Amino acid sequence: MSIKTMFIAAIGLFAVLLANPAKAQVKLTENQKIELLIQSVQQLKGAQFYRNGSYYDAAKAAEHLRMKWGKAGSRVKTAQDFIEVVGSKSYLSGEEYHIKLSDGRKVATKAFFTQKLKEITASKG
């Protein structure tokens, strides 16, 4: 998936949300759910994303996840696929990713994204 396609999906999501500010239930596409998952990491203040032996800030983590999503191609059709294929572990080393939160707690990205997906689905379909 190209950066252009992801950008267009994000713009579409925001346009839908702006056009329906009331509690209208709008069903999100899988790409929109994935973008919201990535944004959930990108917006973490003071958190660090661990992958392949190093920690990265939230912006770098989001950049990496978007790049990896783009390269995953047809292997990622759903937000759950994104969690399994892209967001949980390194393709190269097989090592699991985790997030070190600002309070020092560490959470596996698989658990983090799974919880976020439940929240997204419950609130926005």
PDB file of C-alpha atoms in Angstrom:
ATOM      1  CA  MET A   1       0.000   0.000   0.000  1.00  0.00           C
ATOM      2  CA  SER A   2       1.467   3.312  -1.038  1.00  0.00           C
ATOM      3  CA  ILE A   3       1.854   6.340   1.203  1.00  0.00           C
ATOM      4  CA  LYS A   4      -0.528   8.163  -1.139  1.00  0.00           C
ATOM      5  CA  THR A   5      -3.219   5.505  -0.641  1.00  0.00           C
ATOM      6  CA  MET A   6      -2.769   5.576   3.132  1.00  0.00           C
ATOM      7  CA  PHE A   7      -2.955   9.370   3.127  1.00  0.00           C
ATOM      8  CA  ILE A   8      -6.150   9.313   1.074  1.00  0.00           C
ATOM      9  CA  ALA A   9      -7.650   6.738   3.475  1.00  0.00           C
ATOM     10  CA  ALA A  10      -6.782   8.952   6.451  1.00  0.00           C
ATOM     11  CA  ILE A  11      -8.273  12.028   4.768  1.00  0.00           C
ATOM     12  CA  GLY A  12     -11.413  10.044   4.006  1.00  0.00           C
ATOM     13  CA  LEU A  13     -11.671   8.981   7.634  1.00  0.00           C
ATOM     14  CA  PHE A  14     -11.384  12.540   8.885  1.00  0.00           C
ATOM     15  CA  ALA A  15     -13.897  13.784   6.313  1.00  0.00           C
ATOM     16  CA  VAL A  16     -16.408  11.168   7.434  1.00  0.00           C
ATOM     17  CA  LEU A  17     -15.866  12.006  11.079  1.00  0.00           C
ATOM     18  CA  LEU A  18     -16.192  15.747  10.441  1.00  0.00           C
ATOM     19  CA  ALA A  19     -19.323  15.292   8.352  1.00  0.00           C
ATOM     20  CA  ASN A  20     -20.944  13.196  11.093  1.00  0.00           C
ATOM     21  CA  PRO A  21     -19.956  14.795  14.396  1.00  0.00           C
ATOM     22  CA  ALA A  22     -23.066  13.514  16.157  1.00  0.00           C
ATOM     23  CA  LYS A  23     -23.239   9.972  17.421  1.00  0.00           C
ATOM     24  CA  ALA A  24     -24.032   8.661  13.969  1.00  0.00           C
ATOM     25  CA  GLN A  25     -22.527   5.213  13.689  1.00  0.00           C
ATOM     26  CA  VAL A  26     -20.148   5.229  10.725  1.00  0.00           C
ATOM     27  CA  LYS A  27     -18.636   1.914   9.693  1.00  0.00           C
ATOM     28  CA  LEU A  28     -14.899   2.278   9.236  1.00  0.00           C
ATOM     29  CA  THR A  29     -12.951   0.540   6.504  1.00  0.00           C
ATOM     30  CA  GLU A  30     -10.170  -1.821   7.496  1.00  0.00           C
ATOM     31  CA  ASN A  31      -7.589   0.698   6.208  1.00  0.00           C
ATOM     32  CA  GLN A  32      -9.126   3.398   8.407  1.00  0.00           C
ATOM     33  CA  LYS A  33      -8.952   1.078  11.434  1.00  0.00           C
ATOM     34  CA  ILE A  34      -5.296   0.355  10.672  1.00  0.00           C
ATOM     35  CA  GLU A  35      -4.511   4.059  10.376  1.00  0.00           C
ATOM     36  CA  LEU A  36      -6.203   4.643  13.748  1.00  0.00           C
ATOM     37  CA  LEU A  37      -4.082   1.871  15.274  1.00  0.00           C
ATOM     38  CA  ILE A  38      -0.921   3.519  13.972  1.00  0.00           C
ATOM     39  CA  GLN A  39      -2.101   6.911  15.225  1.00  0.00           C
ATOM     40  CA  SER A  40      -2.696   5.400  18.668  1.00  0.00           C
ATOM     41  CA  VAL A  41       1.050   4.742  18.877  1.00  0.00           C
ATOM     42  CA  GLN A  42       2.031   8.010  17.199  1.00  0.00           C
ATOM     43  CA  GLN A  43       0.090  10.007  19.800  1.00  0.00           C
ATOM     44  CA  LEU A  44       1.644   8.365  22.862  1.00  0.00           C
ATOM     45  CA  LYS A  45       3.476  11.056  24.795  1.00  0.00           C
ATOM     46  CA  GLY A  46       6.832  10.022  26.228  1.00  0.00           C
ATOM     47  CA  ALA A  47       6.533   6.425  25.052  1.00  0.00           C
ATOM     48  CA  GLN A  48       9.211   4.436  23.282  1.00  0.00           C
ATOM     49  CA  PHE A  49       8.683   1.700  20.702  1.00  0.00           C
ATOM     50  CA  TYR A  50      11.051  -1.267  20.943  1.00  0.00           C
ATOM     51  CA  ARG A  51      12.097  -3.176  17.866  1.00  0.00           C
ATOM     52  CA  ASN A  52      15.200  -5.191  17.022  1.00  0.00           C
ATOM     53  CA  GLY A  53      17.183  -4.177  20.083  1.00  0.00           C
ATOM     54  CA  SER A  54      16.548  -0.423  19.988  1.00  0.00           C
ATOM     55  CA  TYR A  55      13.972   2.064  21.201  1.00  0.00           C
ATOM     56  CA  TYR A  56      12.348   4.628  18.911  1.00  0.00           C
ATOM     57  CA  ASP A  57      10.088   7.580  19.617  1.00  0.00           C
ATOM     58  CA  ALA A  58       6.409   7.480  18.709  1.00  0.00           C
ATOM     59  CA  ALA A  59       6.849   9.353  15.416  1.00  0.00           C
ATOM     60  CA  LYS A  60       9.563   6.949  14.199  1.00  0.00           C
ATOM     61  CA  ALA A  61       7.447   3.996  15.325  1.00  0.00           C
ATOM     62  CA  ALA A  62       4.478   5.236  13.277  1.00  0.00           C
ATOM     63  CA  GLU A  63       6.710   5.854  10.273  1.00  0.00           C
ATOM     64  CA  HIS A  64       8.106   2.313  10.515  1.00  0.00           C
ATOM     65  CA  LEU A  65       4.653   0.740  10.895  1.00  0.00           C
ATOM     66  CA  ARG A  66       3.324   2.615   7.857  1.00  0.00           C
ATOM     67  CA  MET A  67       6.346   1.570   5.790  1.00  0.00           C
ATOM     68  CA  LYS A  68       5.979  -2.045   6.887  1.00  0.00           C
ATOM     69  CA  TRP A  69       2.218  -1.958   6.178  1.00  0.00           C
ATOM     70  CA  GLY A  70       2.937  -0.690   2.681  1.00  0.00           C
ATOM     71  CA  LYS A  71       5.403  -3.508   2.047  1.00  0.00           C
ATOM     72  CA  ALA A  72       3.059  -6.161   3.453  1.00  0.00           C
ATOM     73  CA  GLY A  73       0.737  -5.732   0.481  1.00  0.00           C
ATOM     74  CA  SER A  74      -1.975  -8.358   0.174  1.00  0.00           C
ATOM     75  CA  ARG A  75      -0.922 -10.082   3.401  1.00  0.00           C
ATOM     76  CA  VAL A  76      -2.792  -7.321   5.281  1.00  0.00           C
ATOM     77  CA  LYS A  77      -6.473  -7.194   4.428  1.00  0.00           C
ATOM     78  CA  THR A  78      -7.876  -6.430   7.902  1.00  0.00           C
ATOM     79  CA  ALA A  79      -6.878  -4.570  11.028  1.00  0.00           C
ATOM     80  CA  GLN A  80      -6.368  -7.945  12.709  1.00  0.00           C
ATOM     81  CA  ASP A  81      -3.994  -8.926   9.879  1.00  0.00           C
ATOM     82  CA  PHE A  82      -2.116  -5.677  10.517  1.00  0.00           C
ATOM     83  CA  ILE A  83      -1.690  -6.588  14.186  1.00  0.00           C
ATOM     84  CA  GLU A  84      -0.465 -10.095  13.351  1.00  0.00           C
ATOM     85  CA  VAL A  85       1.680  -9.385  10.272  1.00  0.00           C
ATOM     86  CA  VAL A  86       2.979  -5.852  10.858  1.00  0.00           C
ATOM     87  CA  GLY A  87       2.441  -4.636  14.414  1.00  0.00           C
ATOM     88  CA  SER A  88       3.496  -7.495  16.651  1.00  0.00           C
ATOM     89  CA  LYS A  89       6.996  -8.560  15.712  1.00  0.00           C
ATOM     90  CA  SER A  90       9.938  -8.042  13.432  1.00  0.00           C
ATOM     91  CA  TYR A  91       9.743  -9.769  10.079  1.00  0.00           C
ATOM     92  CA  LEU A  92      13.555  -9.981  10.012  1.00  0.00           C
ATOM     93  CA  SER A  93      14.389 -11.191  13.512  1.00  0.00           C
ATOM     94  CA  GLY A  94      11.049 -12.586  14.713  1.00  0.00           C
ATOM     95  CA  GLU A  95      11.523 -10.589  17.921  1.00  0.00           C
ATOM     96  CA  GLU A  96       8.323  -9.232  19.443  1.00  0.00           C
ATOM     97  CA  TYR A  97       7.769  -5.485  19.599  1.00  0.00           C
ATOM     98  CA  HIS A  98       6.770  -3.702  22.763  1.00  0.00           C
ATOM     99  CA  ILE A  99       6.023  -0.190  23.923  1.00  0.00           C
ATOM    100  CA  LYS A 100       7.644   1.313  26.964  1.00  0.00           C
ATOM    101  CA  LEU A 101       5.037   3.747  28.260  1.00  0.00           C
ATOM    102  CA  SER A 102       5.922   7.076  29.865  1.00  0.00           C
ATOM    103  CA  ASP A 103       5.322   5.570  33.344  1.00  0.00           C
ATOM    104  CA  GLY A 104       7.918   2.852  32.628  1.00  0.00           C
ATOM    105  CA  ARG A 105       5.482  -0.016  32.061  1.00  0.00           C
ATOM    106  CA  LYS A 106       6.144  -2.254  29.074  1.00  0.00           C
ATOM    107  CA  VAL A 107       3.299  -3.625  26.994  1.00  0.00           C
ATOM    108  CA  ALA A 108       3.525  -5.974  24.028  1.00  0.00           C
ATOM    109  CA  THR A 109       2.357  -4.217  20.880  1.00  0.00           C
ATOM    110  CA  LYS A 110       0.113  -7.179  20.067  1.00  0.00           C
ATOM    111  CA  ALA A 111      -1.797  -6.651  23.323  1.00  0.00           C
ATOM    112  CA  PHE A 112      -1.755  -2.863  22.894  1.00  0.00           C
ATOM    113  CA  PHE A 113      -3.129  -2.984  19.337  1.00  0.00           C
ATOM    114  CA  THR A 114      -5.675  -5.687  20.181  1.00  0.00           C
ATOM    115  CA  GLN A 115      -7.105  -3.517  22.953  1.00  0.00           C
ATOM    116  CA  LYS A 116      -7.097  -0.418  20.739  1.00  0.00           C
ATOM    117  CA  LEU A 117      -8.879  -2.316  17.958  1.00  0.00           C
ATOM    118  CA  LYS A 118     -11.598  -3.364  20.427  1.00  0.00           C
ATOM    119  CA  GLU A 119     -12.024   0.298  21.438  1.00  0.00           C
ATOM    120  CA  ILE A 120     -12.120   1.479  17.810  1.00  0.00           C
ATOM    121  CA  THR A 121     -14.635  -1.193  16.823  1.00  0.00           C
ATOM    122  CA  ALA A 122     -16.846  -0.471  19.832  1.00  0.00           C
ATOM    123  CA  SER A 123     -16.923   3.270  19.192  1.00  0.00           C
ATOM    124  CA  LYS A 124     -16.804   3.545  15.400  1.00  0.00           C
ATOM    125  CA  GLY A 125     -17.663   0.154  13.948  1.00  0.00           C
TER     126      GLY A 125
END
